[in-house]
Coordinates of C-alpha atoms in Angstrom, one line a residue:
M1 CA 13.4 -22.2 -6.4
G2 CA 11.0 -19.3 -7.1
Q3 CA 12.0 -15.7 -6.6
F4 CA 9.5 -15.3 -3.8
D5 CA 10.2 -18.6 -1.9
Y6 CA 11.8 -16.5 0.9
L7 CA 8.2 -15.6 1.9
R8 CA 7.5 -19.2 2.9
D9 CA 9.6 -18.5 6.0
Q10 CA 6.7 -16.3 7.2
I11 CA 4.3 -19.2 7.2
S12 CA 3.9 -21.6 10.1
N13 CA 0.9 -23.8 10.9
N14 CA -1.2 -22.0 8.4
I15 CA -0.7 -18.6 10.0
W16 CA 1.3 -15.6 8.9
I17 CA 4.3 -14.2 10.8
D18 CA 3.3 -16.2 13.9
K19 CA 0.2 -14.1 14.6
E20 CA -2.7 -16.5 15.3
I21 CA -5.3 -13.9 14.1
L22 CA -3.7 -13.9 10.6
Q23 CA -5.2 -17.2 9.4
I24 CA -4.3 -18.4 5.9
S25 CA -7.2 -19.8 3.8
E26 CA -7.2 -23.4 2.8
A27 CA -7.3 -22.2 -0.9
V28 CA -3.9 -20.5 -0.5
T29 CA -2.4 -23.4 1.4
T30 CA -3.5 -25.8 -1.3
A31 CA -2.2 -23.6 -4.1
L32 CA 1.2 -23.3 -2.5
N33 CA 1.4 -27.1 -2.4
E34 CA -0.1 -27.9 -5.8
G35 CA 0.5 -24.9 -8.0
Q36 CA -0.8 -25.4 -11.5
E37 CA -2.9 -28.4 -10.5
W38 CA -4.8 -26.2 -8.0
Y39 CA -5.3 -23.4 -10.5
F40 CA -6.8 -25.6 -13.2
S41 CA -9.1 -27.3 -10.6
L42 CA -10.9 -24.0 -10.0
P43 CA -14.4 -23.9 -11.5
H44 CA -13.7 -20.6 -13.3
L45 CA -10.5 -22.1 -14.9
Q46 CA -12.4 -25.2 -15.9
F47 CA -14.9 -23.0 -17.6
I48 CA -12.1 -21.2 -19.4
M49 CA -10.7 -24.5 -20.6
A50 CA -14.0 -25.8 -21.8
N51 CA -15.8 -22.8 -23.3
P52 CA -14.9 -21.8 -26.9
V53 CA -15.6 -18.2 -26.2
M54 CA -12.8 -18.2 -23.7
G55 CA -10.4 -19.8 -26.2
G56 CA -8.0 -16.8 -26.1
L57 CA -7.5 -17.1 -22.4
R58 CA -7.1 -20.8 -22.6
D59 CA -4.4 -20.5 -25.2
L60 CA -2.7 -17.8 -23.2
L61 CA -2.5 -20.1 -20.1
T62 CA -1.6 -23.3 -21.8
A63 CA 1.2 -21.7 -23.8
S64 CA 3.0 -20.8 -20.6
Q65 CA 6.0 -23.0 -19.7
D66 CA 5.9 -22.0 -16.0
L67 CA 2.3 -21.4 -15.1
G68 CA 2.8 -23.4 -11.9
G69 CA 5.6 -21.1 -10.8
T70 CA 3.5 -18.0 -11.5
V71 CA 0.6 -19.5 -9.4
V72 CA 2.9 -20.1 -6.5
D73 CA 4.5 -16.7 -6.8
C74 CA 1.1 -15.0 -6.8
N75 CA 0.0 -16.8 -3.7
L76 CA 3.1 -16.0 -1.8
V77 CA 2.9 -12.3 -2.8
F78 CA -0.8 -12.3 -2.0
L79 CA 0.0 -13.1 1.6
E80 CA 2.6 -10.4 1.8
T81 CA 0.3 -7.9 0.0
V82 CA -2.7 -8.5 2.2
Y83 CA -0.6 -8.2 5.3
G84 CA 0.7 -4.8 4.0
I85 CA -2.9 -3.7 3.2
N86 CA -4.1 -4.7 6.7
K87 CA -1.2 -2.7 8.2
A88 CA -2.1 0.4 6.2
F89 CA -5.8 -0.1 7.0
N90 CA -4.9 0.0 10.8
S91 CA -2.4 2.9 10.4
K92 CA -2.7 5.7 12.8
V93 CA -0.2 7.8 10.9
H94 CA -1.8 8.0 7.4
K95 CA -5.4 9.3 7.6
D96 CA -5.7 9.9 3.8
L97 CA -4.7 6.5 2.4
A98 CA -5.7 7.3 -1.2
G99 CA -3.7 10.5 -1.0
K100 CA -0.7 8.6 0.4
A101 CA -0.9 6.2 -2.6
Q102 CA -0.9 9.1 -5.1
V103 CA 2.1 10.7 -3.4
E104 CA 4.0 7.4 -3.4
L105 CA 3.2 6.8 -7.1
A106 CA 4.3 10.3 -8.0
K107 CA 7.7 9.7 -6.4
L108 CA 8.5 6.7 -8.6
A109 CA 10.7 7.3 -11.6
A110 CA 9.7 6.2 -15.0
N111 CA 12.8 4.2 -15.7
N112 CA 13.2 1.7 -18.4
T113 CA 11.8 -1.1 -16.3
E114 CA 8.7 0.8 -15.4
K115 CA 8.2 1.9 -19.0
A116 CA 8.4 -1.7 -20.1
I117 CA 5.9 -2.7 -17.5
Y118 CA 3.5 0.1 -18.7
E119 CA 4.0 -1.2 -22.3
A120 CA 3.3 -4.7 -21.2
S121 CA 0.1 -3.7 -19.4
V122 CA -1.2 -1.9 -22.5
M123 CA -0.3 -4.8 -24.7
A124 CA -2.0 -7.2 -22.3
H125 CA -5.2 -5.1 -22.6
N126 CA -5.2 -4.6 -26.3
E127 CA -3.6 -7.8 -27.7
A128 CA -2.9 -10.7 -25.3
L129 CA -6.3 -10.5 -23.6
N130 CA -7.9 -8.4 -26.3
L131 CA -10.5 -7.2 -23.8
P132 CA -12.4 -5.0 -26.2
E133 CA -13.3 -8.1 -28.3
L134 CA -13.4 -10.5 -25.3
S135 CA -15.9 -8.3 -23.4
V136 CA -18.3 -8.4 -26.3
K137 CA -18.0 -12.2 -26.6
V138 CA -18.5 -12.7 -22.9
A139 CA -21.6 -10.6 -22.9
T140 CA -23.3 -13.4 -24.9
I141 CA -22.6 -16.0 -22.2
E142 CA -23.3 -13.9 -19.0
A143 CA -25.8 -16.4 -17.7
E144 CA -23.3 -19.3 -18.0
I145 CA -20.7 -17.3 -16.2
A146 CA -23.1 -16.2 -13.4
S147 CA -23.9 -19.9 -12.8
I148 CA -20.3 -20.8 -12.0
Q149 CA -20.0 -21.6 -8.3
Q150 CA -17.1 -20.6 -6.1
Q151 CA -15.0 -23.5 -4.8
G152 CA -15.1 -24.3 -1.1
A153 CA -16.7 -22.2 1.7
T154 CA -18.2 -18.9 0.7
A155 CA -16.5 -15.7 1.8
T156 CA -19.1 -15.2 4.5
E157 CA -18.7 -18.8 5.9
Q158 CA -14.9 -18.5 5.9
I159 CA -15.0 -15.2 7.8
E160 CA -17.5 -16.6 10.3
Q161 CA -15.2 -19.6 11.0
W162 CA -12.2 -17.3 11.6
K163 CA -14.3 -14.9 13.8
N164 CA -15.6 -17.8 15.9
G165 CA -12.1 -19.2 16.3
A166 CA -10.8 -15.8 17.4
I167 CA -13.6 -15.4 19.9
T168 CA -12.8 -18.8 21.4
K169 CA -9.1 -18.0 21.7
L170 CA -9.8 -14.7 23.4
E171 CA -12.3 -16.3 25.8
E172 CA -9.6 -18.8 26.8
L173 CA -7.1 -15.9 27.3
K174 CA -9.7 -14.0 29.3
N175 CA -10.1 -16.9 31.7
E176 CA -6.4 -17.3 32.0
L177 CA -6.0 -13.6 32.8
L178 CA -8.8 -13.6 35.4
A179 CA -7.1 -16.5 37.2
L180 CA -3.7 -14.8 37.0
I181 CA -4.9 -11.5 38.3
E182 CA -6.0 -13.1 41.6
G183 CA -2.4 -13.8 42.5
L184 CA -0.8 -10.5 41.4
Q185 CA -0.2 -7.2 43.1
G186 CA 1.1 -3.8 42.0
N187 CA 2.3 -3.1 38.5
P188 CA 2.0 -6.8 37.3
R189 CA -1.7 -6.8 38.4
S190 CA -2.3 -3.4 36.6
N191 CA -0.6 -4.7 33.4
A192 CA -2.7 -7.9 33.5
R193 CA -5.9 -5.9 34.0
A194 CA -5.0 -3.6 31.1
R195 CA -4.5 -6.6 28.9
L196 CA -7.8 -8.1 30.2
R197 CA -9.7 -4.9 29.2
K198 CA -8.2 -5.1 25.7
V199 CA -9.2 -8.8 25.4
E200 CA -12.8 -8.0 26.6
A201 CA -13.1 -5.1 24.2
G202 CA -12.1 -7.4 21.3
I203 CA -14.6 -10.1 22.4
A204 CA -17.4 -7.5 22.6
A205 CA -16.6 -6.0 19.2
M206 CA -16.6 -9.4 17.5
Q207 CA -19.8 -10.6 19.2
T208 CA -21.7 -7.4 18.3
G209 CA -20.4 -7.0 14.8
N210 CA -22.4 -8.8 12.0
I211 CA -20.9 -9.7 8.7
P212 CA -23.2 -8.1 6.0
P213 CA -24.7 -10.4 3.4
I214 CA -22.3 -10.4 0.4
I215 CA -23.3 -13.4 -1.5
A216 CA -26.0 -12.5 -4.1
M217 CA -26.5 -11.9 -7.7
N218 CA -24.1 -9.3 -9.1
P219 CA -26.1 -6.0 -9.6
Y220 CA -23.3 -4.2 -11.4
E221 CA -23.0 -3.8 -15.1
I222 CA -19.8 -2.9 -16.9
S223 CA -20.2 -1.4 -20.4
S224 CA -17.8 -2.5 -23.0
Q225 CA -18.4 0.6 -25.2
F226 CA -16.3 3.7 -24.7
D227 CA -15.3 6.4 -27.2
L228 CA -11.7 6.4 -25.9
S229 CA -8.7 4.5 -27.1
I230 CA -5.5 3.0 -25.6
H231 CA -2.2 3.8 -27.2
S232 CA 1.2 2.4 -26.7
T233 CA 3.9 5.1 -26.1
F234 CA 6.6 2.8 -27.4
R235 CA 5.2 1.9 -30.8
K236 CA 2.2 2.8 -32.8
A237 CA -0.8 0.7 -32.0
P238 CA -4.2 0.5 -33.6
V239 CA -6.9 2.6 -32.0
V240 CA -9.2 0.6 -29.8
L241 CA -12.7 2.1 -30.0
N242 CA -14.4 -0.2 -27.5
A243 CA -12.0 -0.2 -24.6
I244 CA -13.4 -1.6 -21.3
V245 CA -12.5 1.4 -19.2
P246 CA -11.6 4.9 -20.2
I247 CA -7.9 5.4 -20.3
A248 CA -6.4 8.7 -21.5
V249 CA -5.2 8.6 -25.1
G250 CA -1.5 8.4 -25.2
G251 CA -1.3 7.6 -21.5
A252 CA 2.0 8.3 -19.8
A253 CA 4.5 5.4 -19.5
T254 CA 4.7 5.8 -15.8
V255 CA 4.1 3.6 -12.8
A256 CA 0.8 5.4 -12.2
G257 CA -0.1 4.9 -15.9
A258 CA 0.6 1.1 -15.6
A259 CA -1.5 1.0 -12.4
T260 CA -4.4 2.7 -14.2
V261 CA -4.4 0.2 -17.1
L262 CA -4.0 -2.8 -14.8
T263 CA -6.8 -1.5 -12.6
G264 CA -9.1 -1.6 -15.6
I265 CA -8.1 -5.1 -16.5
A266 CA -8.4 -6.4 -12.9
G267 CA -11.8 -4.7 -12.5
W268 CA -13.1 -6.4 -15.6
L269 CA -11.8 -9.8 -14.8
L270 CA -13.3 -9.7 -11.3
S271 CA -16.7 -8.0 -12.1
S272 CA -17.4 -9.7 -15.4
F273 CA -16.0 -13.1 -14.7
F274 CA -14.6 -14.3 -11.4
L275 CA -17.2 -12.5 -9.3
K276 CA -20.1 -12.5 -11.7
A277 CA -22.2 -14.7 -9.4
V278 CA -21.7 -12.6 -6.3
S279 CA -22.2 -9.1 -5.1
I280 CA -19.4 -7.0 -3.6
P281 CA -20.4 -3.7 -1.9
A282 CA -19.5 -0.9 -4.3
T283 CA -17.2 0.7 -1.8
L284 CA -15.3 -2.6 -1.2
L285 CA -14.8 -3.8 -4.8
P286 CA -11.8 -1.5 -5.3
A287 CA -10.1 -3.2 -2.4
L288 CA -10.1 -6.5 -4.3
T289 CA -9.2 -4.8 -7.6
N290 CA -6.2 -2.9 -6.1
T291 CA -5.0 -6.1 -4.3
V292 CA -4.8 -7.8 -7.7
V293 CA -2.9 -4.8 -9.1
S294 CA -0.5 -4.8 -6.2
I295 CA 0.2 -8.5 -6.6
V296 CA 0.8 -8.1 -10.4
L297 CA 3.1 -5.1 -10.0
K298 CA 5.1 -6.9 -7.3
V299 CA 5.5 -10.1 -9.4
V300 CA 6.6 -8.2 -12.6
G301 CA 9.1 -6.1 -10.6
S302 CA 7.4 -2.7 -10.4
A303 CA 8.1 -0.4 -7.5
G304 CA 4.4 0.6 -7.6
A305 CA 3.2 -2.4 -5.6
N306 CA 3.4 -0.7 -2.2
A307 CA 1.6 2.4 -3.4
T308 CA -1.4 0.4 -4.7
R309 CA -1.7 -1.3 -1.3
Y310 CA -2.7 2.1 0.1
L311 CA -5.4 2.3 -2.5
A312 CA -6.7 -1.1 -1.4
A313 CA -6.6 0.0 2.2
S314 CA -8.4 3.2 1.4
A315 CA -11.3 1.2 -0.1
L316 CA -11.4 -0.9 3.1
K317 CA -11.5 2.2 5.2
A318 CA -14.4 3.6 3.1
G319 CA -16.4 0.4 3.7
Q320 CA -15.2 -0.5 7.2
S321 CA -18.7 -0.5 8.6
L322 CA -19.4 -3.5 6.2
L323 CA -16.2 -5.4 7.3
P324 CA -16.2 -8.2 9.8
K325 CA -14.6 -7.2 13.2
L326 CA -11.7 -9.5 14.0
F327 CA -9.2 -8.9 16.8
G328 CA -6.2 -10.8 18.0
A329 CA -4.9 -11.3 21.5
T330 CA -2.6 -8.3 21.2
G331 CA -5.5 -6.1 20.1
M332 CA -4.4 -6.2 16.5
Q333 CA -7.4 -5.7 14.1
A334 CA -7.4 -8.2 11.2
S335 CA -10.6 -7.1 9.5
G336 CA -8.8 -6.2 6.3
W337 CA -6.8 -9.4 6.3
A338 CA -9.9 -11.6 6.8
Y339 CA -12.0 -9.9 4.2
L340 CA -9.3 -10.1 1.4
M341 CA -8.2 -13.6 2.5
A342 CA -11.8 -14.8 2.1
W343 CA -11.6 -13.7 -1.6
A344 CA -8.2 -15.2 -2.2
T345 CA -9.3 -17.4 -5.1
P346 CA -10.8 -14.8 -7.4
I347 CA -8.0 -12.3 -6.6
I348 CA -5.2 -14.8 -7.4
G349 CA -7.2 -16.1 -10.4
A350 CA -7.2 -12.7 -11.9
A351 CA -3.6 -11.8 -11.0
V352 CA -2.2 -15.0 -12.7
I353 CA -4.1 -14.2 -16.0
I354 CA -2.9 -10.6 -16.1
I355 CA 0.7 -11.6 -15.4
Q356 CA 0.6 -14.2 -18.2
A357 CA -0.9 -11.7 -20.5
M358 CA 1.8 -9.1 -19.7
R359 CA 4.6 -11.7 -20.3
N360 CA 3.0 -12.6 -23.6
K361 CA 3.9 -9.2 -25.0
T362 CA 7.6 -9.9 -24.9
S363 CA 9.6 -9.7 -28.1
L364 CA 8.0 -12.1 -30.5
A365 CA 10.0 -14.4 -32.8
E366 CA 9.6 -13.8 -36.5
L367 CA 12.2 -16.2 -38.0
L368 CA 12.1 -19.7 -36.6
Y369 CA 14.8 -22.3 -36.9
V370 CA 14.2 -25.9 -35.9
F371 CA 17.4 -28.1 -35.8
A372 CA 17.1 -31.9 -35.6
D373 CA 20.4 -33.5 -34.6
I374 CA 21.1 -36.8 -36.4
Q375 CA 21.6 -39.6 -34.0
G376 CA 25.2 -40.8 -33.6
S377 CA 26.6 -38.1 -35.8
T378 CA 30.0 -36.9 -34.7
A379 CA 30.2 -34.1 -37.3
G380 CA 27.3 -32.1 -35.9
K381 CA 25.0 -32.9 -38.8
F382 CA 21.4 -31.9 -38.5
H383 CA 18.1 -31.6 -40.4
L384 CA 16.6 -28.1 -40.5
S385 CA 13.2 -26.6 -40.8
Q386 CA 12.6 -22.8 -41.2
A387 CA 9.5 -20.7 -40.8
Y388 CA 8.7 -17.0 -41.0
M389 CA 6.0 -15.6 -38.7
Q390 CA 4.4 -12.2 -38.9
D391 CA 1.6 -10.4 -36.9
T392 CA 1.5 -13.4 -34.6
N393 CA 1.6 -14.2 -30.9
K394 CA 3.4 -16.6 -28.5
V395 CA 0.8 -19.3 -28.8
E396 CA 1.0 -19.4 -32.6
V397 CA 4.9 -19.3 -32.5
L398 CA 4.9 -22.4 -30.2
E399 CA 2.4 -24.2 -32.4
Q400 CA 4.6 -23.6 -35.4
F401 CA 7.7 -24.9 -33.5
K402 CA 5.7 -28.1 -32.6
T403 CA 4.4 -28.6 -36.2
S404 CA 7.9 -28.2 -37.7
S405 CA 9.5 -30.6 -35.2
R406 CA 6.8 -33.2 -35.9
R407 CA 7.4 -32.8 -39.6
L408 CA 11.1 -33.4 -39.2
I409 CA 10.6 -36.5 -37.1
Q410 CA 8.2 -37.9 -39.7
N411 CA 10.3 -37.1 -42.8
A412 CA 13.9 -37.4 -41.6
P413 CA 15.7 -40.2 -43.5
L414 CA 18.0 -40.9 -40.4
P415 CA 17.0 -41.2 -36.7
I416 CA 16.9 -38.0 -34.8
E417 CA 18.6 -37.6 -31.4
R418 CA 17.5 -34.1 -30.3
I419 CA 15.5 -31.2 -31.6
I420 CA 16.2 -27.5 -30.7
G421 CA 14.0 -24.7 -31.9
V422 CA 15.1 -21.0 -31.7
G423 CA 13.3 -17.9 -32.8
L424 CA 14.8 -14.5 -33.8
N425 CA 13.0 -11.2 -33.6
N426 CA 13.2 -8.5 -36.2
K427 CA 16.4 -7.3 -34.7
K428 CA 18.0 -10.8 -35.2
E429 CA 18.1 -11.3 -31.4
Y430 CA 17.2 -14.6 -29.7
A431 CA 13.5 -14.1 -28.7
V432 CA 12.6 -17.6 -27.7
A433 CA 14.0 -21.2 -27.7
Y434 CA 12.6 -24.7 -26.9
N435 CA 13.9 -28.2 -26.6
L436 CA 11.4 -29.9 -29.0
T437 CA 12.8 -33.5 -28.8
N438 CA 9.3 -34.4 -27.6
P439 CA 7.0 -32.0 -29.6
D440 CA 4.1 -32.7 -27.3
N441 CA 6.0 -31.5 -24.3
P442 CA 8.2 -28.6 -25.4
I443 CA 10.6 -27.3 -22.7
Q444 CA 11.4 -23.6 -22.9
I445 CA 15.1 -22.7 -22.8
L446 CA 15.4 -19.5 -20.7
G447 CA 18.1 -16.9 -21.1
E448 CA 20.5 -16.1 -23.9
A449 CA 23.4 -18.0 -22.3
A450 CA 21.3 -21.2 -22.1
I451 CA 20.1 -20.7 -25.7
V452 CA 23.7 -20.3 -26.9
T453 CA 24.8 -23.4 -25.0
A454 CA 21.9 -25.5 -26.4
L455 CA 22.5 -24.4 -30.0
G456 CA 26.3 -24.8 -30.0
S457 CA 28.7 -23.0 -32.3
D458 CA 27.9 -24.9 -35.5
K459 CA 24.3 -23.8 -35.4
I460 CA 25.0 -20.3 -34.3
D461 CA 27.5 -19.9 -37.2
K462 CA 24.8 -21.2 -39.6
I463 CA 22.2 -18.7 -38.3
E464 CA 24.6 -15.8 -38.6
S465 CA 25.6 -16.8 -42.1
G466 CA 22.0 -17.1 -43.3
K467 CA 23.0 -19.9 -45.6
F468 CA 21.1 -23.2 -45.0
F469 CA 20.3 -26.4 -46.8
F470 CA 17.7 -29.0 -45.8
F471 CA 20.5 -31.5 -45.0
D472 CA 23.8 -30.0 -43.8

């Protein structure tokens, strides 16, 4: 069960919180049912898997042991996030939504969790995604990226379907109210007429509002050359001279600092990849970007998720004349919901990549032990392989585990019953562990308690002693 599965209770008949105007897109519904299978079926993900230039992204995604869980989490949080953005967009209390966002961000303490998230965002930019290098490579295949077609109905078509459906429902309600009013007197009649006026106003607004053309070639260019660098505040990192977006040198390890870095990553992924074939009005693109950032912050456990929703809502406000007009039976405006929901696929596509890149920064294993238990041995005997990794990443660590386990299977003089691989970081802490009994399908062992149980006292004692022989 995922940590955000409680949000499924808010979904019924493909609508959110029982409000018919809050239609959930087919893409999100399919993603919640299929997870990783849906994600890898997306045209942009198929491009990543097939194109050598995108090899770093491919390795990042395929190295994950729970990509499907991340996909589902992102879709559930997407629904909650877009609803929150729509509420902020409709707010009568907060007039300056961007200012509200900055106030909320400033309130948040830079505790250890938030500092780690900032660190993870910087490492995602500089190392896991290596955007400075990737942006240069991608520039050579811009035409290929621009030719990737979105899956399913276009955003315009999707919004038109929702708008027509909303008009039909309000027309039906209008007829019901007209018939009802004929038989009412006094306050009930007045209340029904007030509701009728609200319904008629909603119908009129939707029928006179036109969705602007938003499907076209992308006119925006994002330079990959800036004379600024990104530094980690936790450890000395090499200067990056061609960062995608300008981020202050030695940026503060705060929630706002993490949001700034993540906004740059999200902006690049959307503009230079997922939305390369389409055009988003300049005032509305930040709404999509900040939706991605809010999802990422929520999934990784940052308190900044709510604040960035106000930034997304602020962008929607700035471009509200370009938004479709959508109203429910209660008069609720769902313009922000519909616009962001129509772009669910690229938003979630980018969020998943960023989260996987942030998780890739976790403490890396340097000293690897692979234990192959001898079949039928009652004395806890095992074969052993060791490897030392330096200046590496999670993908290379996993590949070394798989290589070592295959070698043990091929060379072991006695049959092997089970293979466990464990990696220690430079502090001699358990950084990662896998069940490698089937090297082609490694299963990650999560949590120190589970790792200790899987190893058993005999192997733990050997690791602590540092004294090993090939056959022990």
